Amino acid sequence: MPEETIYQKPDTAVQTPLSSPTSGVSFFSRHSKIFKIGALLFIILTIIFSLLTFVFPKSNKTETSQVTLTYWGLSEDENVMKSIISDFEKENPKIKINYIKQDPEDYIEKLNVRVPNGNGPDVFRFHNTWYPMLSGILLPLPKETIERKEFENSFYDVSQKDLIKNGAIYGIPLGIDTLALYINPKIFDDASQEQGGIIAVPTTWKEFIEASENLTKRNEEGKIQIGGTAIGTFDNVTNAPDIISLLFVQNGVDFSNFQNSKAKIVDALRFYTNFALNENNVWDGTMESSLASFAQGKLAMYFGYSWDYFTIKNLNPDIDFKIVSVPQLVSDKNINIASYFAEGVSLKSKHQKESLLFMKFLARAETQEKLYQEASKTRLFGEPYSNKNLADKLKDTPYFIFVDQAKTAISSPFSDGTFDNGPNDKINNYLKDSINTILSGTSEESAADALIQGYLKATAEYGLETPETEN
């Protein structure tokens, strides 16, 4: 065969199609593209599978899972709270509320220990004077929960001063309460008949002094059988810190500048103790507690809050009494004392969004109305409305006085019955010592000095802010 025949490629080889398996370059080029497309499809399918299998189910689970909020209360039983809680849960089916009524004796200690440790409540009740002790665990309420304007339009000035700090709102009050004067009409009528003149219900302290002396009845030995009023001592006077607070604020004592109010403090302490010290004393330390004495019909006038109503009726269901405004120094300028509780959110709550949603629900006027109605099913009446727009709903009831006085009320760090084991109890003990030393013969000036020093010590220890602090 000729040499050129052996080594020369035939002309037809040049015309071999690109797809021909005899072309090595075309074959790998084609399958390389197919491999890349297949690999890309595999990656896409893997991503889709992963999303469907792992990501989307978790996301869906978050959306559908329930959150349980722990809510610590104090005064109200679970059967009272369950109705409004049920209403909230119906509106928010993914949120459940676990309400637990706490023992007041060690309540604030439990809050301050358990909340920082992360095992405390999400929502909890606190007294209006407790903000200084709880400021480190209270969550400020954002405007989505309640606007400041809405808060101001809904709640009394005293709540605005107590619960708005540095421009932030820290609590929603579900009730309001003020110190009022309980009177026994029978004692008034009997004394009026015996003395041949009408003894009117006093509206000023001058009238109060005269009425309390005329209402006091003694036996042959001169011992008080019926007290005109329970003022002057401390240990057997229920709400003694609040009564003295009333005298302080009406006399112009400034709790935020207590040390510079000595003269006014002295006047108030002297006025208070004179009811037990002067020769026409209307009360003394040998009598039963003022609450028990009033319930037994042995006291003409008693200073108390709305919750005292139930205790009096429990002690003596048949007793008849009326509730009127406390006396004033000047008849046309009212100043009253408030003591109440509010609900707050824990700064350490793992469910702040849901807790704030619950607070928004609690702030509604209709929620307060429902709560009052539910409480009235188990006792004579519910907590007096903290929402000032609801006050008129109590107008024709004996309990209207508590909300009526709230319009001109101030809160005081001297507040009885809070069981805080903190500044309230400490400064109340200093107040107690000042009253007892005066009754033992110490001058009012010396007693006031000791009270001021004790007050400053306690407030410094707890960083106490007062009702007059600027918002």
Tab-separated table of C-alpha atoms in Angstrom:
chain	number	residue	atom	x	y	z
A	1	MET	CA	0.000	0.000	0.000
A	2	PRO	CA	1.361	3.410	-0.808
A	3	GLU	CA	2.847	5.308	2.122
A	4	GLU	CA	0.507	8.201	1.738
A	5	THR	CA	-2.381	5.803	2.009
A	6	ILE	CA	-1.193	4.504	5.333
A	7	TYR	CA	-0.472	7.863	7.044
A	8	GLN	CA	-2.891	10.254	5.406
A	9	LYS	CA	-6.381	10.620	7.085
A	10	PRO	CA	-9.212	10.073	4.737
A	11	ASP	CA	-11.118	13.146	3.617
A	12	THR	CA	-14.298	11.857	5.220
A	13	ALA	CA	-12.773	12.152	8.731
A	14	VAL	CA	-12.969	15.885	8.499
A	15	GLN	CA	-16.737	15.640	8.118
A	16	THR	CA	-17.295	13.566	11.247
A	17	PRO	CA	-20.167	15.169	13.240
A	18	LEU	CA	-19.361	16.913	16.548
A	19	SER	CA	-21.615	14.453	18.291
A	20	SER	CA	-19.733	11.509	17.009
A	21	PRO	CA	-18.308	9.262	19.733
A	22	THR	CA	-15.069	9.210	17.820
A	23	SER	CA	-14.504	12.880	18.832
A	24	GLY	CA	-12.995	12.784	22.372
A	25	VAL	CA	-13.057	16.587	22.904
A	26	SER	CA	-16.717	16.984	21.927
A	27	PHE	CA	-17.826	14.102	24.136
A	28	PHE	CA	-16.294	15.424	27.397
A	29	SER	CA	-17.314	18.974	26.641
A	30	ARG	CA	-20.934	17.920	26.237
A	31	HIS	CA	-21.049	15.742	29.360
A	32	SER	CA	-19.248	18.337	31.470
A	33	LYS	CA	-22.169	20.721	30.900
A	34	ILE	CA	-24.660	18.013	31.765
A	35	PHE	CA	-22.735	17.227	34.966
A	36	LYS	CA	-22.756	20.884	36.040
A	37	ILE	CA	-26.483	21.198	35.429
A	38	GLY	CA	-27.126	17.977	37.358
A	39	ALA	CA	-24.966	19.091	40.266
A	40	LEU	CA	-26.797	22.449	40.415
A	41	LEU	CA	-30.149	20.695	40.388
A	42	PHE	CA	-28.945	18.389	43.163
A	43	ILE	CA	-27.865	21.357	45.298
A	44	ILE	CA	-31.189	23.139	44.735
A	45	LEU	CA	-33.167	20.016	45.605
A	46	THR	CA	-31.021	19.499	48.710
A	47	ILE	CA	-31.682	23.071	49.869
A	48	ILE	CA	-35.416	22.728	49.280
A	49	PHE	CA	-35.453	19.401	51.129
A	50	SER	CA	-33.567	20.926	54.080
A	51	LEU	CA	-35.930	23.882	54.256
A	52	LEU	CA	-38.983	21.651	54.160
A	53	THR	CA	-37.553	19.160	56.624
A	54	PHE	CA	-35.770	21.305	59.198
A	55	VAL	CA	-36.336	25.072	58.872
A	56	PHE	CA	-40.012	25.509	57.989
A	57	PRO	CA	-41.302	23.051	60.628
A	58	LYS	CA	-39.355	24.892	63.337
A	59	SER	CA	-40.648	28.237	62.145
A	60	ASN	CA	-44.178	26.898	62.048
A	61	LYS	CA	-43.753	25.413	65.509
A	62	THR	CA	-42.764	28.818	66.902
A	63	GLU	CA	-45.856	30.379	65.418
A	64	THR	CA	-48.241	27.788	66.791
A	65	SER	CA	-46.680	26.982	70.221
A	66	GLN	CA	-48.289	28.386	73.383
A	67	VAL	CA	-46.623	30.715	75.845
A	68	THR	CA	-47.493	30.508	79.546
A	69	LEU	CA	-47.087	33.652	81.638
A	70	THR	CA	-46.688	33.440	85.407
A	71	TYR	CA	-48.664	36.175	87.175
A	72	TRP	CA	-48.150	36.830	90.899
A	73	GLY	CA	-50.996	38.509	92.747
A	74	LEU	CA	-51.619	39.533	96.346
A	75	SER	CA	-55.136	40.563	97.281
A	76	GLU	CA	-57.371	38.834	94.760
A	77	ASP	CA	-58.167	35.107	94.786
A	78	GLU	CA	-57.852	33.044	91.632
A	79	ASN	CA	-61.647	32.712	91.281
A	80	VAL	CA	-61.873	36.517	90.959
A	81	MET	CA	-59.056	36.806	88.429
A	82	LYS	CA	-59.962	33.814	86.263
A	83	SER	CA	-62.729	35.624	84.396
A	84	ILE	CA	-60.571	38.448	83.038
A	85	ILE	CA	-57.733	35.995	82.422
A	86	SER	CA	-60.139	33.845	80.419
A	87	ASP	CA	-61.172	36.880	78.347
A	88	PHE	CA	-57.544	37.641	77.583
A	89	GLU	CA	-56.808	34.038	76.628
A	90	LYS	CA	-59.778	33.987	74.253
A	91	GLU	CA	-58.391	37.051	72.496
A	92	ASN	CA	-54.897	35.569	72.533
A	93	PRO	CA	-55.255	31.769	72.219
A	94	LYS	CA	-51.487	31.252	72.067
A	95	ILE	CA	-50.971	32.820	75.534
A	96	LYS	CA	-51.936	31.218	78.839
A	97	ILE	CA	-51.849	32.936	82.248
A	98	ASN	CA	-50.868	31.046	85.379
A	99	TYR	CA	-52.143	33.210	88.256
A	100	ILE	CA	-50.664	32.543	91.704
A	101	LYS	CA	-51.783	34.424	94.808
A	102	GLN	CA	-48.779	35.047	97.033
A	103	ASP	CA	-48.323	35.419	100.784
A	104	PRO	CA	-47.661	39.127	101.489
A	105	GLU	CA	-45.349	38.393	104.419
A	106	ASP	CA	-42.312	37.433	102.316
A	107	TYR	CA	-43.528	38.592	98.935
A	108	ILE	CA	-41.055	41.354	98.153
A	109	GLU	CA	-38.102	39.206	99.240
A	110	LYS	CA	-39.225	36.478	96.849
A	111	LEU	CA	-39.489	38.998	94.028
A	112	ASN	CA	-36.027	40.420	94.614
A	113	VAL	CA	-34.460	36.957	94.800
A	114	ARG	CA	-36.304	35.022	92.132
A	115	VAL	CA	-36.662	37.644	89.400
A	116	PRO	CA	-32.898	38.305	89.060
A	117	ASN	CA	-32.308	34.546	89.069
A	118	GLY	CA	-34.680	34.144	86.121
A	119	ASN	CA	-37.282	32.021	87.899
A	120	GLY	CA	-39.651	34.739	89.014
A	121	PRO	CA	-43.016	35.820	87.577
A	122	ASP	CA	-43.531	37.494	84.222
A	123	VAL	CA	-46.165	39.857	85.640
A	124	PHE	CA	-46.516	40.800	89.295
A	125	ARG	CA	-48.380	43.115	91.664
A	126	PHE	CA	-46.545	45.745	93.699
A	127	HIS	CA	-47.453	48.544	96.114
A	128	ASN	CA	-47.323	52.119	94.881
A	129	THR	CA	-44.446	52.889	97.290
A	130	TRP	CA	-42.250	49.955	96.197
A	131	TYR	CA	-40.747	51.362	93.010
A	132	PRO	CA	-37.386	52.214	94.680
A	133	MET	CA	-36.951	48.603	95.785
A	134	LEU	CA	-38.093	47.121	92.461
A	135	SER	CA	-36.672	49.594	89.954
A	136	GLY	CA	-33.984	47.103	88.956
A	137	ILE	CA	-36.482	44.390	88.011
A	138	LEU	CA	-39.362	46.421	86.535
A	139	LEU	CA	-39.682	46.712	82.765
A	140	PRO	CA	-40.693	50.154	81.427
A	141	LEU	CA	-43.907	49.916	79.423
A	142	PRO	CA	-43.456	50.968	75.785
A	143	LYS	CA	-45.892	53.273	74.024
A	144	GLU	CA	-47.281	50.254	72.143
A	145	THR	CA	-48.587	49.054	75.514
A	146	ILE	CA	-49.836	52.423	76.723
A	147	GLU	CA	-49.126	55.960	75.585
A	148	ARG	CA	-48.300	58.479	78.294
A	149	LYS	CA	-51.236	60.638	77.212
A	150	GLU	CA	-53.554	57.648	77.531
A	151	PHE	CA	-52.178	56.938	81.010
A	152	GLU	CA	-52.707	60.554	82.082
A	153	ASN	CA	-56.243	60.571	80.680
A	154	SER	CA	-57.107	57.312	82.436
A	155	PHE	CA	-55.476	57.400	85.861
A	156	TYR	CA	-55.358	59.797	88.800
A	157	ASP	CA	-52.535	62.273	89.361
A	158	VAL	CA	-51.258	60.264	92.311
A	159	SER	CA	-50.743	57.219	90.059
A	160	GLN	CA	-48.982	59.375	87.495
A	161	LYS	CA	-46.536	60.583	90.151
A	162	ASP	CA	-46.024	57.112	91.598
A	163	LEU	CA	-45.728	55.053	88.416
A	164	ILE	CA	-44.102	57.399	85.883
A	165	LYS	CA	-40.381	57.748	86.517
A	166	ASN	CA	-37.964	59.574	84.215
A	167	GLY	CA	-40.670	59.679	81.568
A	168	ALA	CA	-41.293	55.916	81.596
A	169	ILE	CA	-44.413	54.136	82.858
A	170	TYR	CA	-43.716	51.189	85.151
A	171	GLY	CA	-47.111	49.898	86.204
A	172	ILE	CA	-50.852	49.704	85.581
A	173	PRO	CA	-53.022	50.212	88.690
A	174	LEU	CA	-56.100	47.973	88.831
A	175	GLY	CA	-57.559	49.817	91.821
A	176	ILE	CA	-57.205	52.937	93.931
A	177	ASP	CA	-57.770	53.461	97.628
A	178	THR	CA	-57.743	56.446	99.957
A	179	LEU	CA	-57.870	56.930	103.703
A	180	ALA	CA	-61.443	57.807	104.703
A	181	LEU	CA	-63.363	58.464	107.919
A	182	TYR	CA	-65.763	55.761	109.152
A	183	ILE	CA	-68.420	57.031	111.560
A	184	ASN	CA	-70.922	55.259	113.831
A	185	PRO	CA	-74.254	57.138	113.457
A	186	LYS	CA	-75.702	55.549	116.616
A	187	ILE	CA	-72.924	56.945	118.804
A	188	PHE	CA	-73.422	60.353	117.184
A	189	ASP	CA	-77.183	60.219	117.827
A	190	ASP	CA	-76.860	58.965	121.422
A	191	ALA	CA	-74.297	61.636	122.321
A	192	SER	CA	-76.397	64.337	120.660
A	193	GLN	CA	-79.449	63.336	122.720
A	194	GLU	CA	-77.477	63.161	125.969
A	195	GLN	CA	-75.908	66.574	125.423
A	196	GLY	CA	-78.983	68.251	124.022
A	197	GLY	CA	-77.395	69.359	120.767
A	198	ILE	CA	-76.562	67.919	117.387
A	199	ILE	CA	-73.019	66.675	116.985
A	200	ALA	CA	-72.338	67.028	113.278
A	201	VAL	CA	-69.958	64.991	111.222
A	202	PRO	CA	-66.736	67.046	111.141
A	203	THR	CA	-65.205	68.342	107.937
A	204	THR	CA	-62.286	70.290	109.434
A	205	TRP	CA	-59.798	69.309	112.143
A	206	LYS	CA	-61.146	72.026	114.434
A	207	GLU	CA	-64.607	70.485	114.188
A	208	PHE	CA	-63.039	67.045	114.546
A	209	ILE	CA	-61.445	67.913	117.900
A	210	GLU	CA	-64.748	69.192	119.285
A	211	ALA	CA	-66.736	66.240	117.958
A	212	SER	CA	-64.279	63.632	119.269
A	213	GLU	CA	-64.404	65.141	122.780
A	214	ASN	CA	-68.221	65.281	122.764
A	215	LEU	CA	-68.482	61.703	121.507
A	216	THR	CA	-66.144	60.231	124.136
A	217	LYS	CA	-67.929	58.464	126.988
A	218	ARG	CA	-66.323	57.475	130.305
A	219	ASN	CA	-67.365	55.247	133.186
A	220	GLU	CA	-67.475	56.328	136.827
A	221	GLU	CA	-63.743	55.768	137.225
A	222	GLY	CA	-63.048	58.008	134.256
A	223	LYS	CA	-61.931	55.182	131.989
A	224	ILE	CA	-62.932	55.537	128.352
A	225	GLN	CA	-65.835	53.276	127.420
A	226	ILE	CA	-66.507	54.783	124.003
A	227	GLY	CA	-63.691	56.566	122.267
A	228	GLY	CA	-64.396	59.667	120.264
A	229	THR	CA	-61.713	58.666	117.748
A	230	ALA	CA	-58.617	56.489	117.559
A	231	ILE	CA	-55.720	58.930	117.351
A	232	GLY	CA	-52.794	59.689	119.619
A	233	THR	CA	-51.114	56.322	120.165
A	234	PHE	CA	-49.452	54.020	117.643
A	235	ASP	CA	-49.569	50.361	118.630
A	236	ASN	CA	-53.359	50.090	118.913
A	237	VAL	CA	-54.252	52.463	116.066
A	238	THR	CA	-54.823	50.710	112.755
A	239	ASN	CA	-53.392	52.755	109.863
A	240	ALA	CA	-51.480	55.017	112.261
A	241	PRO	CA	-48.688	55.763	109.711
A	242	ASP	CA	-51.299	56.795	107.138
A	243	ILE	CA	-53.152	59.041	109.597
A	244	ILE	CA	-49.914	60.781	110.552
A	245	SER	CA	-49.035	61.005	106.845
A	246	LEU	CA	-52.339	62.792	106.309
A	247	LEU	CA	-51.396	65.339	108.976
A	248	PHE	CA	-47.927	65.699	107.472
A	249	VAL	CA	-49.068	66.419	103.914
A	250	GLN	CA	-51.913	68.690	104.987
A	251	ASN	CA	-49.431	70.666	107.105
A	252	GLY	CA	-47.054	71.019	104.173
A	253	VAL	CA	-44.356	68.462	105.062
A	254	ASP	CA	-42.214	67.739	101.991
A	255	PHE	CA	-41.124	64.076	101.923
A	256	SER	CA	-38.447	64.864	99.344
A	257	ASN	CA	-36.979	67.507	101.685
A	258	PHE	CA	-37.932	65.948	104.992
A	259	GLN	CA	-35.052	67.333	107.048
A	260	ASN	CA	-36.072	70.901	106.243
A	261	SER	CA	-39.680	70.312	107.321
A	262	LYS	CA	-38.911	69.933	111.038
A	263	ALA	CA	-41.226	72.655	112.311
A	264	LYS	CA	-44.156	71.214	110.383
A	265	ILE	CA	-43.295	67.684	111.519
A	266	VAL	CA	-43.238	68.863	115.149
A	267	ASP	CA	-46.657	70.500	114.767
A	268	ALA	CA	-48.150	67.344	113.257
A	269	LEU	CA	-46.680	65.050	115.944
A	270	ARG	CA	-47.921	67.349	118.712
A	271	PHE	CA	-51.393	67.563	117.206
A	272	TYR	CA	-51.583	63.773	116.828
A	273	THR	CA	-50.403	62.821	120.319
A	274	ASN	CA	-52.592	65.429	122.043
A	275	PHE	CA	-55.618	63.231	121.367
A	276	ALA	CA	-54.136	60.756	123.866
A	277	LEU	CA	-52.240	63.150	126.150
A	278	ASN	CA	-54.487	66.079	127.034
A	279	GLU	CA	-56.858	65.998	129.982
A	280	ASN	CA	-59.813	65.502	127.657
A	281	ASN	CA	-58.145	62.618	125.863
A	282	VAL	CA	-60.421	60.652	123.549
A	283	TRP	CA	-58.194	57.570	123.156
A	284	ASP	CA	-55.464	55.753	125.081
A	285	GLY	CA	-53.127	52.808	124.852
A	286	THR	CA	-55.242	50.525	127.048
A	287	MET	CA	-58.033	50.126	124.508
A	288	GLU	CA	-58.320	47.357	121.943
A	289	SER	CA	-57.184	48.044	118.414
A	290	SER	CA	-59.107	50.806	116.737
A	291	LEU	CA	-60.439	48.419	114.085
A	292	ALA	CA	-61.811	45.996	116.689
A	293	SER	CA	-63.157	48.840	118.839
A	294	PHE	CA	-65.054	50.328	115.929
A	295	ALA	CA	-66.491	46.953	114.937
A	296	GLN	CA	-67.671	46.430	118.529
A	297	GLY	CA	-69.424	49.803	118.624
A	298	LYS	CA	-66.907	51.278	121.075
A	299	LEU	CA	-65.448	53.899	118.756
A	300	ALA	CA	-67.265	56.817	117.136
A	301	MET	CA	-64.798	57.651	114.344
A	302	TYR	CA	-62.263	55.384	112.659
A	303	PHE	CA	-59.736	56.139	109.903
A	304	GLY	CA	-59.626	53.339	107.354
A	305	TYR	CA	-59.311	52.229	103.752
A	306	SER	CA	-61.826	50.355	101.621
A	307	TRP	CA	-60.399	46.962	102.625
A	308	ASP	CA	-61.207	47.731	106.288
A	309	TYR	CA	-64.881	47.657	105.327
A	310	PHE	CA	-64.801	43.874	104.922
A	311	THR	CA	-62.945	43.280	108.191
A	312	ILE	CA	-65.428	45.405	110.117
A	313	LYS	CA	-68.382	43.584	108.591
A	314	ASN	CA	-66.765	40.208	109.251
A	315	LEU	CA	-66.274	41.114	112.896
A	316	ASN	CA	-69.788	42.508	113.256
A	317	PRO	CA	-72.197	41.929	110.334
A	318	ASP	CA	-74.943	43.942	112.050
A	319	ILE	CA	-72.999	47.148	112.636
A	320	ASP	CA	-74.223	50.253	110.861
A	321	PHE	CA	-71.701	52.851	109.736
A	322	LYS	CA	-71.121	55.539	107.157
A	323	ILE	CA	-67.981	56.568	105.307
A	324	VAL	CA	-67.158	60.241	104.794
A	325	SER	CA	-64.208	62.378	103.760
A	326	VAL	CA	-61.320	62.865	106.157
A	327	PRO	CA	-61.058	66.240	107.928
A	328	GLN	CA	-59.078	69.014	106.285
A	329	LEU	CA	-57.063	71.893	107.700
A	330	VAL	CA	-58.794	74.254	105.305
A	331	SER	CA	-62.261	73.299	104.128
A	332	ASP	CA	-61.791	74.507	100.548
A	333	LYS	CA	-58.419	72.830	99.925
A	334	ASN	CA	-58.560	69.041	100.100
A	335	ILE	CA	-55.480	66.871	100.473
A	336	ASN	CA	-55.865	63.115	100.930
A	337	ILE	CA	-53.711	60.000	101.267
A	338	ALA	CA	-53.716	57.110	98.782
A	339	SER	CA	-52.451	53.548	99.154
A	340	TYR	CA	-52.917	51.016	96.348
A	341	PHE	CA	-51.282	48.364	94.167
A	342	ALA	CA	-50.291	48.173	90.503
A	343	GLU	CA	-49.241	45.447	88.057
A	344	GLY	CA	-45.789	45.421	86.463
A	345	VAL	CA	-43.691	43.315	84.078
A	346	SER	CA	-40.443	41.612	85.043
A	347	LEU	CA	-37.332	42.915	83.338
A	348	LYS	CA	-36.120	39.303	83.274
A	349	SER	CA	-39.253	37.836	81.713
A	350	LYS	CA	-38.546	35.484	78.813
A	351	HIS	CA	-41.912	36.469	77.350
A	352	GLN	CA	-41.860	40.247	77.471
A	353	LYS	CA	-43.849	40.661	74.254
A	354	GLU	CA	-46.707	38.535	75.577
A	355	SER	CA	-46.498	40.115	79.044
A	356	LEU	CA	-46.799	43.595	77.575
A	357	LEU	CA	-49.785	42.449	75.553
A	358	PHE	CA	-51.395	41.334	78.827
A	359	MET	CA	-50.616	44.718	80.411
A	360	LYS	CA	-52.284	46.452	77.502
A	361	PHE	CA	-55.355	44.338	78.197
A	362	LEU	CA	-55.266	45.177	81.931
A	363	ALA	CA	-55.138	48.892	81.149
A	364	ARG	CA	-58.540	48.810	79.439
A	365	ALA	CA	-61.454	50.395	81.275
A	366	GLU	CA	-63.663	47.426	80.448
A	367	THR	CA	-61.167	45.086	82.104
A	368	GLN	CA	-61.428	47.073	85.337
A	369	GLU	CA	-65.208	46.990	85.134
A	370	LYS	CA	-65.168	43.222	84.664
A	371	LEU	CA	-62.737	42.754	87.550
A	372	TYR	CA	-64.914	44.879	89.842
A	373	GLN	CA	-68.002	42.851	88.890
A	374	GLU	CA	-66.256	39.543	89.511
A	375	ALA	CA	-64.929	40.653	92.894
A	376	SER	CA	-68.409	41.861	93.861
A	377	LYS	CA	-69.671	38.289	93.458
A	378	THR	CA	-67.470	37.119	96.324
A	379	ARG	CA	-67.586	40.193	98.605
A	380	LEU	CA	-69.548	43.413	99.030
A	381	PHE	CA	-67.615	45.331	96.369
A	382	GLY	CA	-64.476	45.168	94.277
A	383	GLU	CA	-61.397	47.332	94.323
A	384	PRO	CA	-62.401	50.970	93.745
A	385	TYR	CA	-61.685	51.905	90.134
A	386	SER	CA	-58.238	53.316	89.437
A	387	ASN	CA	-59.520	54.591	86.095
A	388	LYS	CA	-60.875	58.033	86.923
A	389	ASN	CA	-63.339	57.867	84.041
A	390	LEU	CA	-65.182	55.063	85.861
A	391	ALA	CA	-65.579	56.925	89.168
A	392	ASP	CA	-69.195	57.939	88.550
A	393	LYS	CA	-70.204	54.293	88.327
A	394	LEU	CA	-69.762	54.205	92.115
A	395	LYS	CA	-71.536	57.504	92.736
A	396	ASP	CA	-74.623	56.067	94.420
A	397	THR	CA	-72.691	53.589	96.554
A	398	PRO	CA	-71.100	53.955	100.017
A	399	TYR	CA	-67.740	53.309	98.366
A	400	PHE	CA	-67.727	56.374	96.129
A	401	ILE	CA	-65.786	58.325	98.743
A	402	PHE	CA	-62.637	56.292	98.075
A	403	VAL	CA	-62.474	57.325	94.411
A	404	ASP	CA	-63.808	60.827	95.049
A	405	GLN	CA	-60.899	61.547	97.388
A	406	ALA	CA	-58.424	60.114	94.860
A	407	LYS	CA	-58.705	63.316	92.817
A	408	THR	CA	-56.729	65.165	95.503
A	409	ALA	CA	-54.681	62.299	96.923
A	410	ILE	CA	-50.948	62.024	97.573
A	411	SER	CA	-49.072	58.844	98.433
A	412	SER	CA	-46.723	58.643	101.395
A	413	PRO	CA	-43.676	56.518	102.241
A	414	PHE	CA	-45.297	56.111	105.678
A	415	SER	CA	-47.783	53.441	104.638
A	416	ASP	CA	-49.195	50.740	106.903
A	417	GLY	CA	-49.744	47.082	106.107
A	418	THR	CA	-47.453	46.683	103.089
A	419	PHE	CA	-45.326	43.942	104.757
A	420	ASP	CA	-42.345	45.038	102.690
A	421	ASN	CA	-39.595	44.380	105.261
A	422	GLY	CA	-37.961	47.369	103.639
A	423	PRO	CA	-38.183	51.163	103.802
A	424	ASN	CA	-41.908	51.256	104.589
A	425	ASP	CA	-41.517	49.067	107.653
A	426	LYS	CA	-38.288	50.740	108.728
A	427	ILE	CA	-39.502	54.318	108.598
A	428	ASN	CA	-42.795	53.252	110.183
A	429	ASN	CA	-40.779	51.891	113.094
A	430	TYR	CA	-38.983	55.222	113.407
A	431	LEU	CA	-42.393	56.912	113.385
A	432	LYS	CA	-43.651	54.504	116.028
A	433	ASP	CA	-40.644	55.291	118.232
A	434	SER	CA	-41.219	59.018	117.866
A	435	ILE	CA	-44.852	58.726	118.967
A	436	ASN	CA	-44.031	56.439	121.903
A	437	THR	CA	-41.236	58.695	123.149
A	438	ILE	CA	-43.573	61.699	123.108
A	439	LEU	CA	-46.144	59.713	125.085
A	440	SER	CA	-43.352	58.869	127.551
A	441	GLY	CA	-42.501	62.523	128.097
A	442	THR	CA	-39.882	63.307	125.431
A	443	SER	CA	-40.319	66.630	123.648
A	444	GLU	CA	-41.828	66.740	120.192
A	445	GLU	CA	-38.666	68.448	118.930
A	446	SER	CA	-36.408	65.599	120.079
A	447	ALA	CA	-38.817	63.024	118.682
A	448	ALA	CA	-38.868	64.868	115.349
A	449	ASP	CA	-35.056	64.936	115.217
A	450	ALA	CA	-34.898	61.166	115.748
A	451	LEU	CA	-37.593	60.598	113.140
A	452	ILE	CA	-35.802	62.737	110.567
A	453	GLN	CA	-32.493	60.942	111.124
A	454	GLY	CA	-34.157	57.549	110.845
A	455	TYR	CA	-36.045	58.595	107.732
A	456	LEU	CA	-32.889	59.845	106.017
A	457	LYS	CA	-31.028	56.667	106.924
A	458	ALA	CA	-33.750	54.410	105.507
A	459	THR	CA	-34.265	56.427	102.344
A	460	ALA	CA	-30.521	56.543	101.672
A	461	GLU	CA	-30.240	52.797	102.176
A	462	TYR	CA	-32.975	52.056	99.637
A	463	GLY	CA	-32.549	55.020	97.294
A	464	LEU	CA	-36.111	55.977	98.101
A	465	GLU	CA	-37.906	58.280	95.691
A	466	THR	CA	-40.875	60.141	96.995
A	467	PRO	CA	-44.249	61.045	95.470
A	468	GLU	CA	-43.060	64.577	94.840
A	469	THR	CA	-40.121	63.505	92.655
A	470	GLU	CA	-40.262	65.092	89.227
A	471	ASN	CA	-41.428	62.777	86.456
